[in-house]
């Protein structure tokens, strides 16, 4: 994938063939401190998965072509999307999960049946956490969400879906 590494702004070419599979964190400059590669690479190692996560610094003008190259490479399994591309990447993906589409932002992409699909783990993670630790179900509940910054909009979208039409979502910002 020499053409992919030429599209990146990492300074050094990444060795995308050092493992059978690879993941990435795509953003303007994740190589300058993103923690995702350390976390995922440790998980891959512990689970004996022949994969590595690479930070991929991408200029805005190269985003579309980077996604095209990743789509072509069946060894690319997906990864994280960070600033400022959580919105900009959507038109280049094959598909976006319905709730992620409603939020208008994706922070994660994965490969399924040859397609790159965008999702939003902020909202899904909030629902999972609430239902695992506090309530079995949010259906028909009243929920107060404090704050709308950062992941707040995604969380609000997912909660609104989980509570259903008979639930109430109150937002204090």
C-alpha positions as semicolon CSV with decimal commas, in nm:
position;residue;x (nm);y (nm);z (nm)
1;X;0,000;0,000;0,000
2;X;0,274;0,237;-0,098
3;X;0,024;0,483;-0,246
4;X;-0,161;0,500;0,088
5;X;0,150;0,584;0,286
6;X;0,234;0,857;0,031
7;X;-0,105;1,018;0,102
8;X;-0,035;1,039;0,475
9;X;0,133;1,324;0,652
10;X;0,313;1,113;0,913
11;X;0,662;1,201;0,801
12;X;0,772;0,838;0,810
13;X;0,615;0,570;0,595
14;X;0,409;0,322;0,794
15;X;0,478;-0,049;0,755
16;X;0,129;-0,172;0,676
17;X;0,257;-0,521;0,600
18;X;0,415;-0,594;0,940
19;X;0,098;-0,780;1,047
20;X;-0,180;-0,967;0,869
21;X;-0,434;-0,694;0,954
22;X;-0,416;-0,332;1,054
23;X;-0,640;-0,065;1,197
24;X;-0,593;0,309;1,213
25;X;-0,684;0,624;1,390
26;X;-0,746;0,883;1,118
27;X;-0,721;1,251;1,194
28;X;-0,525;1,565;1,134
29;X;-0,239;1,460;1,364
30;X;-0,309;1,153;1,581
31;X;0,061;1,057;1,562
32;X;0,125;1,343;1,803
33;X;-0,028;1,171;2,104
34;X;-0,338;0,962;2,036
35;X;-0,367;0,686;2,297
36;X;-0,582;0,454;2,082
37;X;-0,287;0,278;1,917
38;X;-0,131;0,188;2,254
39;X;-0,462;0,055;2,387
40;X;-0,557;-0,139;2,075
41;X;-0,210;-0,277;2,013
42;X;-0,199;-0,412;2,366
43;X;-0,544;-0,571;2,317
44;X;-0,439;-0,723;1,983
45;X;-0,129;-0,866;2,150
46;X;-0,314;-1,006;2,453
47;X;-0,575;-1,167;2,228
48;X;-0,310;-1,304;1,988
49;X;-0,459;-1,114;1,695
50;X;-0,208;-1,051;1,417
51;X;-0,296;-0,683;1,384
52;X;-0,165;-0,339;1,469
53;X;-0,325;0,005;1,491
54;X;-0,141;0,289;1,320
55;X;-0,196;0,661;1,371
56;X;-0,260;0,814;1,029
57;X;-0,212;1,187;0,991
58;X;-0,422;1,299;0,697
59;X;-0,444;1,638;0,529
60;X;-0,800;1,742;0,451
61;X;-0,721;1,745;0,080
62;X;-0,617;1,375;0,097
63;X;-0,903;1,238;0,308
64;X;-1,112;1,107;0,017
65;X;-0,816;0,933;-0,145
66;X;-0,701;0,780;0,185
67;X;-1,047;0,630;0,236
68;X;-1,046;0,498;-0,124
69;X;-0,713;0,325;-0,059
70;X;-0,834;0,178;0,272
71;X;-1,146;0,042;0,102
72;X;-0,929;-0,143;-0,150
73;X;-0,706;-0,304;0,115
74;X;-0,880;-0,610;0,263
75;X;-0,618;-0,618;0,542
76;X;-0,757;-0,290;0,676
77;X;-1,017;-0,381;0,941
78;X;-1,128;-0,035;1,053
79;X;-1,044;0,207;1,328
80;X;-1,110;0,536;1,498
81;X;-1,186;0,873;1,345
82;X;-1,072;1,182;1,528
83;X;-1,077;1,557;1,474
84;X;-1,145;1,719;1,245
85;X;-1,285;1,439;1,023
86;X;-1,577;1,293;1,218
87;X;-1,821;1,468;0,985
88;X;-1,606;1,506;0,673
89;X;-1,544;1,132;0,631
90;X;-1,911;1,033;0,601
91;X;-1,955;1,093;0,225
92;X;-1,655;0,869;0,151
93;X;-1,785;0,568;0,345
94;X;-1,998;0,296;0,188
95;X;-2,257;0,315;0,461
96;X;-2,331;0,476;0,799
97;X;-2,527;0,308;1,077
98;X;-2,870;0,473;1,114
99;X;-2,817;0,636;1,455
100;X;-2,469;0,753;1,359
101;X;-2,624;0,905;1,048
102;X;-2,870;1,094;1,268
103;X;-2,584;1,237;1,475
104;X;-2,409;1,348;1,160
105;X;-2,074;1,224;1,291
106;X;-1,880;0,899;1,309
107;X;-1,591;0,821;1,539
108;X;-1,536;0,464;1,429
109;X;-1,530;0,273;1,101
110;X;-1,530;-0,101;1,043
111;X;-1,520;-0,338;0,749
112;X;-1,817;-0,565;0,686
113;X;-1,866;-0,763;0,366
114;X;-1,607;-0,551;0,189
115;X;-1,768;-0,220;0,284
116;X;-1,644;0,050;0,521
117;X;-1,921;0,139;0,762
118;X;-1,929;0,435;1,000
119;X;-2,069;0,425;1,351
120;X;-2,064;0,639;1,662
121;X;-1,943;0,465;1,975
122;X;-2,007;0,767;2,199
123;X;-2,384;0,718;2,193
124;X;-2,374;0,338;2,190
125;X;-2,124;0,337;2,478
126;X;-2,340;0,568;2,688
127;X;-2,647;0,346;2,639
128;X;-2,449;0,031;2,720
129;X;-2,304;0,187;3,035
130;X;-2,640;0,310;3,164
131;X;-2,815;-0,019;3,094
132;X;-2,533;-0,230;3,242
133;X;-2,484;-0,029;3,559
134;X;-2,804;0,158;3,636
135;X;-3,114;0,055;3,447
136;X;-3,193;-0,260;3,252
137;X;-3,371;-0,052;2,989
138;X;-3,421;0,315;2,910
139;X;-3,749;0,249;2,729
140;X;-4,020;0,496;2,839
141;X;-3,790;0,659;3,096
142;X;-3,723;1,027;3,161
143;X;-3,354;1,109;3,121
144;X;-3,169;1,428;3,210
145;X;-2,857;1,482;2,998
146;X;-2,611;1,734;3,139
147;X;-2,415;1,911;2,865
148;X;-2,414;1,896;2,489
149;X;-2,045;1,947;2,412
150;X;-1,812;1,689;2,266
151;X;-2,002;1,362;2,250
152;X;-2,321;1,517;2,393
153;X;-2,513;1,533;2,067
154;X;-2,437;1,168;1,985
155;X;-2,537;1,062;2,336
156;X;-2,862;1,261;2,311
157;X;-2,946;1,100;1,975
158;X;-2,889;0,748;2,103
159;X;-3,079;0,812;2,429
160;X;-3,374;0,959;2,236
161;X;-3,388;0,638;2,033
162;X;-3,357;0,416;2,342
163;X;-3,630;0,588;2,545
164;X;-3,879;0,573;2,260
165;X;-4,183;0,792;2,196
166;X;-4,317;0,760;2,549
167;X;-3,988;0,862;2,713
168;X;-3,866;1,213;2,787
169;X;-3,524;1,355;2,721
170;X;-3,434;1,671;2,912
171;X;-3,111;1,849;2,820
172;X;-2,937;2,104;3,042
173;X;-2,644;2,284;2,888
